[in-house]
Amino acid sequence: MATIKDVAKLAGVSISTISRVLNAPDKVTKEKRERVLRAIEQLKYHPNALARGLIHKKTKTLGILIPDISNYYYAEMFRGMEDAAQEFGHNIIICNTDKDKQRMISALRSMKEKQIDGFVFTSEPVYPDYYDIFNQLGMPVVLASTQSLEYAIPSVKIDDEQAGFDAAQYLIDCGHRRIAMISGPHLDPIAGMSRLQGFMRAMRTNELDFDSARCVEFGNYRYDDGYAAMERLWNKNPELTALFAASDEMALGAIYFLYRSGIRVPDQVSVLGLDNTRIASMSLPRLTTVAQPIYEIGYKAVRTLQEVLDGAGPPTLRTYLPHQIVTRDTVKNVNGEIF
Amino acid sequence: MATIKDVAKLAGVSISTISRVLNAPDKVTKEKRERVLRAIEQLKYHPNALARGLIHKKTKTLGILIPDISNYYYAEMFRGMEDAAQEFGHNIIICNTDKDKQRMISALRSMKEKQIDGFVFTSEPVYPDYYDIFNQLGMPVVLASTQSLEYAIPSVKIDDEQAGFDAAQYLIDCGHRRIAMISGPHLDPIAGMSRLQGFMRAMRTNELDFDSARCVEFGNYRYDDGYAAMERLWNKNPELTALFAASDEMALGAIYFLYRSGIRVPDQVSVLGLDNTRIASMSLPRLTTVAQPIYEIGYKAVRTLQEVLDGAGPPTLRTYLPHQIVTRDTVKNVNGEIF
DNA sequence: CTGAAAGCGCTTACAG
DNA sequence: CTGAAAGCGCTTACAG
């Protein structure tokens, strides 16, 4: 492969001049510039970004840590990240962590060695030891779909507590009273507990009594979790008329359980999801759900990281993007009906 | 950030020795080695991979060109790629091309400058001008979910023609005679035309007459395409009893059209998809489909690229991974029924 | 405007 | 076993 020296030789100038036509073209006379450009073209010269990065201490490469790109939620978010990166001339190195600490550490070490300019950390809480690692590495970081109350790290997500509240309120407004929830795991303070807390706040606000032992089950956001959780829920609480699931996948899993049990959705039980991944509109019946601006979360997270890198003043510490209920076919308005 | 010089100073040795404990530890006396290791630990030293890459002309990073990571099919395939990369110590730079030539070219240029060791090109045919670009860049390439008959580029995919054949044969074995297909686009020789050709071969082999004008519609693999194609198909051919769609998403779109038209699946019309993305098992009714080993295609493509990089002899030029029909709830066996 | 030189952070023969 | 030196491919003051 041709290097800057080859181009210099062919064009009959010094390597400094080659560098100048690439980085500050108008510092070079037109005649030489064109000669150089021709040589570059002729040799199919591509500047070596490693050499450049070594000098500038910038690589225009960003790191993304994501639990699992084959998860639809992250796939959509990642698309937003990549678009933002591409738009501003960055490349992305991505790593799936499966929420595994060792995998994350080794990915981060590898990214550090490759001199990425900064990274986005997705979906997991920032535990103290994670924070120590971030600090040691000394690279800018932005959180996507998670946040930290303890540490001053910029984050982009929806207001999960409010989303949980709005979900319950929506079902209540549709006339439901005996409402259950399939929540995320206890161990997930972000998308797990916050949504549940919002949900319970709405129940309290509406003075509906609510026995969490009978009305809440837990799952890890996946389809199978939703199916199993619905089964447990139904066994202890067959009077419920509406369900809120903390993810679309769990909502679909729950619907499948109900379907197999001969319980009609939404006639007998209404189901409300959360996320609005594309499956929500491709399933049957089409899922009513609390939509997250998934793509935008990814896009905004990378934009925020870029702002940090540009050093253009401190970015907003906590950005909350709006969620919104998308009405489709799985929630029935039962106002006026007699039970 | 600490450099090799800082470590050398702290440990009281030369930088050569630091380099040796990192790359060939047993060439260094135990005593010095431990002193160095302690200094590395103390300074939180991370070697700079740019400097290393500049010398070795290897970066241990791979490029992936994919049409759209938010597409479920690619998301699953990409997971396989990333796992293979990680397993063998590579990182991945990914770029979404949207099948746009300019985007692809600029991504490739950028990856070239960053000195990736090789790349995987996904899903699109290798047009002559693409081949020229690959050649100019001079980087090893492997094709995933596409192939080239003209050029000697290693590829990994299913046998699409045979998959189309097997799909039709399966429906025929289930007793269907009036079968239609929603194919991929005319312009897609790989997943579009091959599957259709296989489908038509099966019809001929079984001596079923087949009017392609009445029995085939086209779409771009997406849900909405499937819906629209099914509508056109039904308008001109309401006698059909079975449908094969060239993607799961189109199958689901078709099912939604049938559902809205009051046509029951599979009682009145059977539907067979292709891909077996996770939506196939999360939709209702659960979709019977021709499963591609999606994850494995991605995994194997990266493995093949790594073999090329290792220079361990020429890899298999064309790898076909097995497909298989996954029976669920959308295809009815009508043998013995009277029409 | 242009070129020679120093330097980015490493690795790798080459002496000793 | 260990260190000094050259070099990977660039950029950037510094002279001229």
XYZ file of C-alpha atoms (C1' of nucleotides) in Angstrom:
710
model
C 0.000 0.000 0.000
C 1.157 3.511 -0.839
C 2.334 5.761 1.986
C 2.800 9.471 2.160
C 6.415 9.000 1.047
C 5.387 7.313 -2.189
C 3.045 10.154 -2.966
C 5.739 12.711 -2.190
C 8.186 10.986 -4.472
C 5.727 10.704 -7.340
C 4.623 14.313 -7.003
C 8.157 15.534 -6.506
C 7.471 17.373 -3.253
C 8.114 16.798 0.438
C 5.831 14.822 2.673
C 4.977 18.011 4.518
C 3.343 19.269 1.382
C 1.292 16.114 1.000
C 0.131 16.506 4.545
C -0.808 20.109 3.827
C -2.899 19.434 0.781
C -4.801 16.920 2.890
C -5.257 19.096 5.952
C -4.910 22.711 4.853
C -5.144 22.741 1.058
C -5.008 26.497 0.642
C -1.591 26.713 2.189
C -0.289 25.059 -0.957
C 0.002 26.612 -4.411
C -2.590 25.491 -6.845
C -0.030 23.979 -9.164
C 1.498 21.733 -6.518
C -1.829 20.911 -5.011
C -3.062 19.514 -8.270
C 0.112 17.593 -8.825
C -0.266 16.022 -5.394
C -3.926 15.246 -5.881
C -3.082 13.485 -9.105
C -0.416 11.410 -7.408
C -2.818 10.480 -4.615
C -5.382 9.377 -7.139
C -2.856 7.466 -9.161
C -1.442 5.568 -6.202
C -4.843 5.028 -4.575
C -3.339 6.568 -1.480
C -5.300 6.376 1.765
C -3.800 8.173 4.754
C -3.102 5.934 7.707
C -5.414 6.886 10.534
C -3.245 5.102 13.087
C -0.337 7.440 12.451
C -2.663 10.374 12.528
C -4.333 9.207 15.707
C -0.988 8.745 17.371
C -0.268 12.412 16.905
C -3.675 13.933 17.473
C -4.609 11.644 20.325
C -8.018 11.413 18.708
C -9.300 8.529 16.633
C -12.803 9.607 15.742
C -13.915 6.244 16.970
C -16.531 5.725 19.672
C -17.195 2.646 21.766
C -20.644 1.247 22.465
C -21.365 -1.239 25.224
C -24.705 -2.898 24.789
C -26.138 -5.986 26.484
C -27.251 -7.771 23.324
C -27.656 -6.382 19.839
C -29.932 -9.264 18.835
C -32.457 -7.866 21.299
C -34.855 -5.756 19.248
C -34.806 -2.883 21.655
C -31.040 -2.500 21.467
C -30.933 -3.074 17.736
C -33.169 -0.055 17.209
C -31.268 2.047 19.699
C -27.972 1.123 18.162
C -29.189 2.267 14.771
C -29.742 5.712 16.241
C -26.254 5.657 17.693
C -24.658 4.679 14.426
C -26.524 7.329 12.489
C -25.405 10.034 14.891
C -21.842 8.776 14.721
C -21.813 8.637 10.958
C -23.347 12.057 10.667
C -20.484 13.567 12.592
C -17.677 11.566 11.100
C -17.210 8.992 13.832
C -16.955 5.244 13.583
C -18.300 2.863 16.165
C -16.744 -0.128 17.822
C -19.457 -2.174 19.423
C -19.382 -4.866 22.057
C -22.117 -7.113 23.408
C -21.693 -7.582 27.116
C -24.615 -9.843 28.015
C -24.538 -7.765 31.183
C -21.470 -9.737 32.122
C -18.920 -7.809 34.126
C -15.871 -9.620 32.824
C -16.949 -9.180 29.228
C -17.521 -5.519 29.845
C -14.161 -4.976 31.474
C -12.261 -6.729 28.754
C -14.163 -4.840 26.057
C -13.430 -1.563 27.750
C -9.745 -2.387 28.085
C -9.565 -3.282 24.440
C -11.359 -0.094 23.417
C -9.070 1.931 25.621
C -6.001 0.450 23.969
C -7.460 1.280 20.602
C -7.763 4.840 21.818
C -11.468 5.406 21.316
C -12.457 8.978 22.090
C -15.284 8.043 24.427
C -18.035 5.505 24.920
C -21.710 4.934 25.586
C -22.731 2.575 28.323
C -26.193 1.103 27.942
C -28.937 -0.149 30.180
C -27.060 -1.248 33.257
C -26.821 0.640 36.540
C -23.469 2.252 37.253
C -22.297 0.210 40.220
C -19.473 1.697 42.299
C -16.895 -0.692 40.873
C -18.018 0.190 37.355
C -17.538 3.810 38.210
C -14.028 3.084 39.420
C -13.254 1.389 36.128
C -14.659 4.286 34.122
C -12.513 6.627 36.166
C -9.322 4.658 35.754
C -9.825 4.514 32.030
C -10.274 8.245 31.934
C -12.501 8.293 28.869
C -15.687 10.351 28.525
C -18.818 8.287 28.972
C -22.529 8.816 28.397
C -25.304 6.568 29.650
C -28.130 5.410 27.405
C -31.320 3.948 28.802
C -29.855 4.100 32.268
C -28.684 6.835 34.598
C -26.767 7.450 37.757
C -28.051 9.393 40.710
C -24.742 9.110 42.576
C -22.296 10.141 39.884
C -22.200 13.072 37.500
C -22.445 11.140 34.238
C -24.640 12.462 31.420
C -27.533 10.154 30.603
C -30.350 9.819 28.092
C -33.505 7.850 28.778
C -37.220 8.133 29.318
C -38.682 8.929 32.703
C -39.372 5.332 33.657
C -41.263 6.115 36.828
C -43.590 8.432 34.955
C -43.978 5.864 32.173
C -45.136 3.339 34.742
C -47.524 5.898 36.167
C -48.924 6.834 32.781
C -49.395 3.200 31.864
C -51.498 2.529 34.931
C -53.389 5.799 34.556
C -54.238 4.920 30.975
C -55.678 1.577 31.983
C -57.584 3.246 34.793
C -58.939 5.873 32.408
C -60.139 3.017 30.226
C -62.270 1.914 33.141
C -60.111 -0.854 34.544
C -59.829 -1.364 38.275
C -58.347 -4.804 38.744
C -55.006 -4.237 37.149
C -51.849 -6.317 37.373
C -48.312 -5.728 36.281
C -45.467 -7.825 34.994
C -42.448 -5.878 36.125
C -38.782 -6.138 35.272
C -36.477 -7.770 37.814
C -36.008 -6.558 41.371
C -32.334 -6.160 40.658
C -32.931 -3.657 37.904
C -33.396 -0.296 39.581
C -33.793 1.539 36.280
C -36.335 -0.136 34.043
C -37.414 -2.607 36.696
C -38.234 -0.877 39.942
C -38.936 2.631 38.612
C -41.721 1.512 36.343
C -43.254 -0.545 39.097
C -43.066 2.395 41.477
C -44.775 4.655 38.977
C -47.421 2.040 38.447
C -48.071 1.775 42.175
C -48.136 5.524 42.568
C -50.927 5.706 40.011
C -52.882 3.050 41.864
C -52.522 4.990 45.109
C -53.357 8.311 43.489
C -56.561 6.794 42.177
C -57.296 5.213 45.537
C -57.447 1.773 44.069
C -56.416 -0.850 46.437
C -53.537 -2.853 45.317
C -52.091 -5.986 46.802
C -48.644 -6.283 45.304
C -48.408 -9.935 46.296
C -51.400 -10.740 44.105
C -50.970 -8.166 41.398
C -47.303 -8.122 40.507
C -45.045 -10.660 38.911
C -41.521 -10.318 37.608
C -39.643 -11.257 34.495
C -36.484 -10.452 32.596
C -38.227 -8.615 29.741
C -38.298 -11.606 27.418
C -41.236 -13.352 25.756
C -40.876 -16.537 27.788
C -40.684 -14.513 30.982
C -43.941 -12.840 30.054
C -45.639 -16.154 29.407
C -44.491 -17.647 32.715
C -45.270 -14.518 34.715
C -48.779 -14.333 33.260
C -49.362 -17.936 34.221
C -48.367 -17.265 37.816
C -50.436 -14.101 37.857
C -53.538 -15.768 36.505
C -53.323 -18.603 38.944
C -53.459 -16.280 41.896
C -55.569 -13.528 40.414
C -58.061 -14.608 37.738
C -60.251 -11.551 38.320
C -57.872 -9.105 36.683
C -59.158 -7.238 33.653
C -56.001 -5.461 32.605
C -52.304 -6.082 32.526
C -49.349 -3.777 32.136
C -46.107 -5.472 31.073
C -42.786 -3.675 31.385
C -41.751 -4.720 27.873
C -43.471 -5.511 24.591
C -41.972 -8.963 24.520
C -43.362 -9.833 27.937
C -46.713 -8.431 26.840
C -46.707 -10.743 23.823
C -45.682 -13.696 25.968
C -48.541 -12.915 28.345
C -50.970 -12.671 25.431
C -49.872 -16.066 24.230
C -50.570 -17.560 27.635
C -54.000 -15.968 27.687
C -54.690 -17.174 24.156
C -53.766 -20.739 25.048
C -55.923 -20.514 28.131
C -58.904 -19.456 26.042
C -58.972 -15.962 27.500
C -59.652 -13.334 24.880
C -57.543 -10.194 24.469
C -58.745 -7.501 24.820
C -62.345 -8.606 25.435
C -61.628 -10.368 28.668
C -58.205 -9.030 29.556
C -56.580 -5.885 28.224
C -52.826 -5.855 27.744
C -50.541 -2.841 27.601
C -46.884 -3.161 26.687
C -43.904 -0.857 26.899
C -41.230 -0.060 24.318
C -43.000 0.009 20.973
C -40.404 -2.055 19.214
C -41.517 -2.974 15.734
C -42.977 -6.271 16.918
C -45.710 -4.306 18.672
C -47.229 -3.422 15.322
C -46.487 -6.768 13.696
C -48.159 -8.987 16.271
C -51.795 -9.965 16.252
C -53.730 -8.418 17.854
C -51.578 -5.347 17.395
C -50.175 -4.294 20.721
C -51.148 -1.115 22.512
C -48.022 0.074 24.227
C -46.130 2.871 25.935
C -43.720 3.958 23.226
C -40.143 4.835 24.005
C -38.306 6.963 21.455
C -35.800 4.165 21.119
C -33.936 5.382 18.067
C -33.770 8.875 19.505
C -32.322 7.668 22.791
C -29.443 6.117 20.894
C -29.039 9.112 18.643
C -29.134 11.590 21.495
C -26.730 9.588 23.629
C -24.076 9.697 20.918
C -24.765 13.374 20.252
C -24.274 14.084 23.928
C -21.006 12.178 23.905
C -19.878 14.217 20.935
C -20.720 17.425 22.762
C -18.565 16.297 25.648
C -15.743 15.557 23.232
C -16.105 18.933 21.585
C -15.717 20.432 25.008
C -18.553 22.814 24.242
C -19.479 23.379 27.847
C -20.981 20.773 30.148
C -23.858 18.872 28.533
C -27.207 18.356 30.214
C -26.613 15.869 32.979
C -29.896 14.001 32.732
C -31.928 14.062 29.560
C -35.421 12.590 29.635
C -36.984 11.951 26.262
C -40.781 11.840 26.052
C -42.699 8.591 26.028
C -46.212 8.289 24.696
C -48.998 5.759 24.561
C -49.643 4.244 21.157
C -53.168 2.965 20.921
C -53.693 -0.240 19.003
C -55.847 -3.279 19.602
C -55.059 -4.867 22.943
C -56.640 -2.473 25.418
C -60.404 -2.248 25.694
C -62.271 0.728 27.058
C -64.695 -0.748 29.552
C -66.178 2.463 30.890
C -69.875 2.036 31.289
C -69.721 -1.724 31.209
C -71.099 -3.607 34.142
C -68.978 -6.239 35.741
C -2.194 8.827 30.471
C 0.925 6.803 31.189
C 3.094 5.710 28.270
C 5.730 3.065 28.007
C 8.322 5.670 28.954
C 6.643 6.414 32.251
C 6.575 2.758 33.100
C 10.234 2.390 32.139
C 11.229 5.284 34.351
C 9.266 4.042 37.330
C 10.574 0.517 36.990
C 14.116 1.701 36.305
C 14.523 -0.223 33.054
C 14.504 0.569 29.343
C 11.366 0.700 27.257
C 12.547 -2.384 25.401
C 12.201 -4.330 28.586
C 8.664 -3.083 29.123
C 7.803 -4.165 25.637
C 9.310 -7.556 26.337
C 7.407 -8.264 29.509
C 4.265 -7.487 27.534
C 5.075 -9.554 24.451
C 7.632 -12.156 25.476
C 7.674 -12.268 29.276
C 10.098 -15.145 29.625
C 12.849 -13.243 27.905
C 13.003 -11.085 31.009
C 14.350 -12.075 34.428
C 11.732 -12.743 37.011
C 12.935 -9.952 39.208
C 12.645 -7.270 36.524
C 9.436 -8.685 35.198
C 7.776 -8.274 38.548
C 9.141 -4.815 38.967
C 7.705 -3.865 35.589
C 4.365 -5.480 36.275
C 4.111 -3.530 39.481
C 4.866 -0.278 37.681
C 2.245 -1.071 35.039
C -0.322 -1.735 37.702
C 0.593 1.364 39.632
C 0.394 3.665 36.624
C -2.701 1.976 35.178
C -0.724 1.637 31.999
C -2.546 0.520 28.833
C -0.407 -0.012 25.737
C -1.378 2.134 22.793
C -2.754 -0.074 20.064
C -2.270 2.624 17.435
C 1.488 2.574 17.893
C 1.452 -1.181 17.898
C -0.728 -1.339 14.818
C 1.538 1.054 12.996
C 4.377 -1.409 13.361
C 2.580 -4.700 12.943
C 0.287 -3.535 10.180
C -2.449 -5.401 11.964
C -5.126 -3.867 14.125
C -7.190 -6.851 15.190
C -10.262 -5.012 14.123
C -12.720 -6.140 11.482
C -15.214 -4.131 9.474
C -18.828 -5.160 8.964
C -21.050 -3.674 6.291
C -24.688 -4.396 6.912
C -27.794 -2.862 5.345
C -29.617 -2.068 8.570
C -28.909 -3.346 12.059
C -32.412 -2.463 13.211
C -33.680 -5.140 10.862
C -34.179 -8.250 12.983
C -32.501 -10.531 10.531
C -29.296 -8.523 10.523
C -29.378 -7.946 14.248
C -29.269 -11.696 14.834
C -26.602 -12.236 12.228
C -24.490 -9.461 13.624
C -24.585 -11.060 17.044
C -22.981 -14.136 15.545
C -20.331 -11.995 13.933
C -19.507 -10.182 17.124
C -19.275 -13.401 19.110
C -16.839 -14.899 16.613
C -14.792 -11.716 16.634
C -14.666 -11.533 20.385
C -13.777 -15.181 20.699
C -10.694 -14.665 18.618
C -9.616 -11.331 19.998
C -10.954 -9.050 17.306
C -13.041 -5.926 17.603
C -15.678 -4.908 15.127
C -16.362 -1.609 13.446
C -19.833 -1.666 12.005
C -21.533 0.466 9.423
C -25.143 0.561 8.257
C -25.289 1.118 4.535
C -29.030 1.091 3.815
C -27.846 -0.566 0.602
C -26.666 2.855 -0.454
C -23.571 2.848 -2.601
C -22.210 6.179 -1.431
C -22.622 5.237 2.193
C -20.859 1.969 1.549
C -17.958 3.571 -0.240
C -17.398 6.172 2.420
C -17.614 3.551 5.161
C -15.105 1.390 3.397
C -12.736 4.276 2.899
C -12.950 5.166 6.539
C -12.366 1.554 7.585
C -9.429 1.314 5.244
C -7.839 4.397 6.776
C -8.327 2.906 10.199
C -6.431 -0.110 8.943
C -8.982 -2.820 9.612
C -7.617 -6.256 8.822
C -10.547 -7.287 6.631
C -14.288 -6.975 6.324
C -17.577 -8.786 5.845
C -19.966 -7.582 3.197
C -23.569 -8.531 3.761
C -26.612 -9.250 1.701
C -25.953 -7.302 -1.475
C -24.768 -8.705 -4.786
C -21.167 -7.936 -5.687
C -21.635 -5.649 -8.664
C -18.598 -5.140 -10.900
C -17.948 -1.659 -9.570
C -18.127 -2.987 -6.022
C -15.577 -5.575 -6.951
C -13.309 -2.869 -8.304
C -13.566 -1.002 -5.046
C -12.812 -4.123 -3.014
C -9.785 -4.691 -5.181
C -8.454 -1.173 -4.902
C -8.765 -1.308 -1.160
C -6.815 -4.525 -1.106
C -8.401 -5.875 2.077
C -9.639 -9.438 2.549
C -13.398 -9.728 2.272
C -15.984 -12.405 3.018
C -19.606 -12.341 1.935
C -22.439 -13.116 4.350
C -25.922 -13.945 3.121
C -24.842 -13.232 -0.430
C -22.363 -14.707 -2.845
C -20.612 -14.076 -6.111
C -20.587 -16.452 -9.028
C -18.233 -14.255 -11.034
C -15.550 -13.518 -8.496
C -13.582 -15.729 -6.152
C -14.783 -14.291 -2.862
C -15.565 -16.628 0.036
C -19.232 -16.557 1.022
C -21.536 -17.975 3.678
C -25.274 -18.368 3.176
C -28.057 -20.878 2.828
C -28.896 -22.458 -0.502
C -31.679 -20.055 -1.378
C -32.848 -21.884 -4.464
C -33.189 -25.102 -2.514
C -34.912 -23.264 0.323
C -37.507 -22.007 -2.159
C -37.910 -25.521 -3.496
C -38.279 -27.048 -0.052
C -40.826 -24.436 0.937
C -43.049 -25.251 -2.019
C -42.540 -28.986 -1.599
C -43.558 -28.742 2.033
C -46.799 -26.992 1.156
C -47.436 -29.537 -1.590
C -46.774 -32.382 0.821
C -49.346 -30.819 3.108
C -51.858 -31.288 0.306
C -51.907 -27.796 -1.149
C -52.173 -27.288 -4.895
C -53.103 -23.668 -5.379
C -50.047 -22.038 -3.935
C -48.836 -18.472 -4.293
C -45.631 -16.767 -3.369
C -44.591 -13.342 -2.191
C -41.074 -13.068 -3.498
C -38.278 -10.620 -2.822
C -37.576 -7.942 -5.430
C -36.641 -8.678 -9.027
C -33.468 -6.732 -8.507
C -32.282 -9.049 -5.778
C -30.691 -12.040 -7.477
C -29.717 -13.684 -4.194
C -32.636 -13.873 -1.803
C -35.125 -12.612 -4.376
C -34.873 -14.540 -7.604
C -33.222 -17.719 -6.312
C -35.989 -18.491 -3.876
C -38.601 -17.843 -6.526
C -36.782 -20.097 -8.972
C -36.615 -22.894 -6.427
C -40.282 -22.409 -5.713
C -41.147 -22.670 -9.396
C -38.920 -25.693 -9.848
C -40.897 -27.494 -7.169
C -44.159 -26.618 -8.883
C -42.856 -28.012 -12.167
C -41.402 -31.101 -10.555
C -44.789 -31.827 -9.074
C -46.500 -31.070 -12.358
C -48.654 -28.413 -10.836
C -49.557 -25.740 -13.222
C -48.434 -22.385 -12.216
C -49.292 -19.042 -13.703
C -46.672 -16.699 -12.382
C -48.748 -13.662 -13.298
C -51.511 -14.797 -10.958
C -49.472 -16.542 -8.332
C -46.488 -14.316 -7.597
C -46.182 -10.908 -6.055
C -43.111 -9.022 -4.935
C -42.044 -7.070 -1.907
C -38.975 -5.750 -0.183
C -39.092 -8.227 2.740
C -40.835 -5.853 5.107
C -44.148 -6.230 6.941
C -45.896 -3.523 4.944
C -44.684 -5.052 1.705
C -46.191 -8.369 2.744
C -49.514 -6.754 3.543
C -49.680 -4.930 0.218
C -48.495 -7.909 -1.807
C -51.078 -10.165 -0.183
C -53.785 -7.697 -1.049
C -52.772 -7.674 -4.712
C -52.494 -11.439 -4.698
C -55.887 -11.974 -3.146
C -57.573 -9.649 -5.566
C -56.408 -11.622 -8.540
C -56.322 -15.068 -6.999
C -58.812 -15.692 -4.194
C -58.718 -19.462 -4.719
C -55.277 -19.938 -3.254
C -55.017 -22.138 -0.181
C -51.379 -21.608 0.682
C -48.815 -18.850 0.579
C -45.058 -18.860 0.798
C -43.470 -15.529 1.711
C -39.763 -14.946 1.218
C -39.404 -13.437 4.693
C -41.093 -13.794 8.067
C -42.010 -10.150 8.123
C -43.805 -10.357 4.793
C -45.546 -13.493 6.035
C -46.805 -11.610 9.080
C -47.899 -8.687 6.942
C -49.782 -11.086 4.703
C -51.423 -12.710 7.711
C -52.572 -9.328 8.926
C -54.196 -8.612 5.576
C -55.950 -11.978 5.671
C -57.043 -11.376 9.249
C -58.525 -8.013 8.371
C -60.268 -9.554 5.406
C -61.846 -12.160 7.611
C -59.858 -15.000 6.117
C -58.676 -17.451 8.710
C -55.078 -18.664 8.953
C -54.415 -21.545 8.619
C -57.958 -22.880 8.186
C -58.620 -21.091 4.939
C -55.150 -20.071 3.879
C -51.875 -21.545 5.085
C -48.862 -19.271 5.387
C -45.210 -20.274 5.369
C -42.467 -17.770 6.109
C -38.719 -17.783 5.710
C -35.983 -16.742 8.145
C -37.190 -17.813 11.560
C -36.301 -14.564 13.228
C -37.578 -14.459 16.778
C -40.806 -12.761 15.727
C -41.841 -16.027 14.076
C -42.358 -17.594 17.482
C -43.720 -14.457 19.122
C -46.531 -13.783 16.669
C -50.012 -15.218 16.874
C -50.656 -17.657 15.340
C -47.060 -18.766 15.640
C -45.477 -18.783 12.241
C -44.390 -21.935 10.446
C -41.263 -21.003 8.569
C -38.152 -22.086 6.718
C -35.459 -21.425 9.289
C -32.133 -19.955 8.316
C -29.253 -20.465 10.746
C -28.955 -16.704 10.998
C -26.586 -16.479 13.933
C -24.396 -19.180 12.425
C -24.150 -17.381 9.090
C -22.727 -14.369 10.878
C -20.472 -16.439 13.056
C -19.171 -18.522 10.184
C -18.590 -15.498 7.957
C -16.300 -13.923 10.533
C -14.563 -17.230 11.169
C -13.920 -17.563 7.464
C -12.497 -14.063 7.356
C -10.223 -14.929 10.247
C -9.011 -18.007 8.405
C -8.140 -15.866 5.438
C -6.248 -13.498 7.728
C -4.380 -16.365 9.330
C -3.328 -17.376 5.879
C -4.089 -20.981 6.738
C -4.639 -22.051 3.166
C -7.536 -20.937 1.002
C -10.900 -21.182 2.784
C -13.935 -22.842 1.269
C -15.139 -20.559 -1.467
C -18.853 -21.092 -1.040
C -20.270 -22.322 2.234
C -23.933 -23.310 2.349
C -25.382 -23.688 5.802
C -28.447 -25.924 6.190
C -31.964 -24.525 6.363
C -34.849 -26.398 7.877
C -38.583 -26.103 8.184
C -39.857 -25.229 11.644
C -43.423 -26.362 12.071
C -45.689 -24.124 14.076
C -49.283 -23.028 13.634
C -49.791 -21.354 10.269
C -49.704 -24.256 7.837
C -52.566 -26.724 7.737
C -52.300 -30.249 6.408
C -55.237 -30.591 4.046
C -54.518 -34.066 2.722
C -57.725 -35.983 2.508
C -59.891 -32.918 2.646
C -62.329 -32.342 -0.171
C -62.355 -29.001 -1.867
C 4.741 28.732 0.230
C 7.964 24.767 1.256
C 11.148 21.355 3.378
C 13.989 19.239 7.196
C 13.540 17.717 11.680
C 11.418 16.243 15.815
C 8.100 13.505 17.804
C 3.521 10.590 18.669
C 4.143 5.380 21.369
C 5.390 1.497 20.311
C 8.489 -3.053 18.363
C 12.401 -5.256 16.688
C 16.774 -6.549 15.116
C 21.471 -5.610 16.717
C 25.234 -5.350 19.932
C 27.075 -6.388 24.110
C 19.176 -10.936 29.553
C 19.262 -5.833 28.400
C 19.544 -1.222 26.175
C 20.292 2.144 22.268
C 18.762 2.988 17.836
C 15.984 2.785 13.833
C 11.600 2.883 12.046
C 6.166 2.341 11.460
C 3.310 6.801 8.819
C 1.968 10.658 9.883
C 1.709 16.180 11.768
C 3.533 20.335 13.268
C 6.260 24.057 14.654
C 10.449 26.198 12.798
C 13.442 28.244 9.367
C 14.008 30.101 5.150
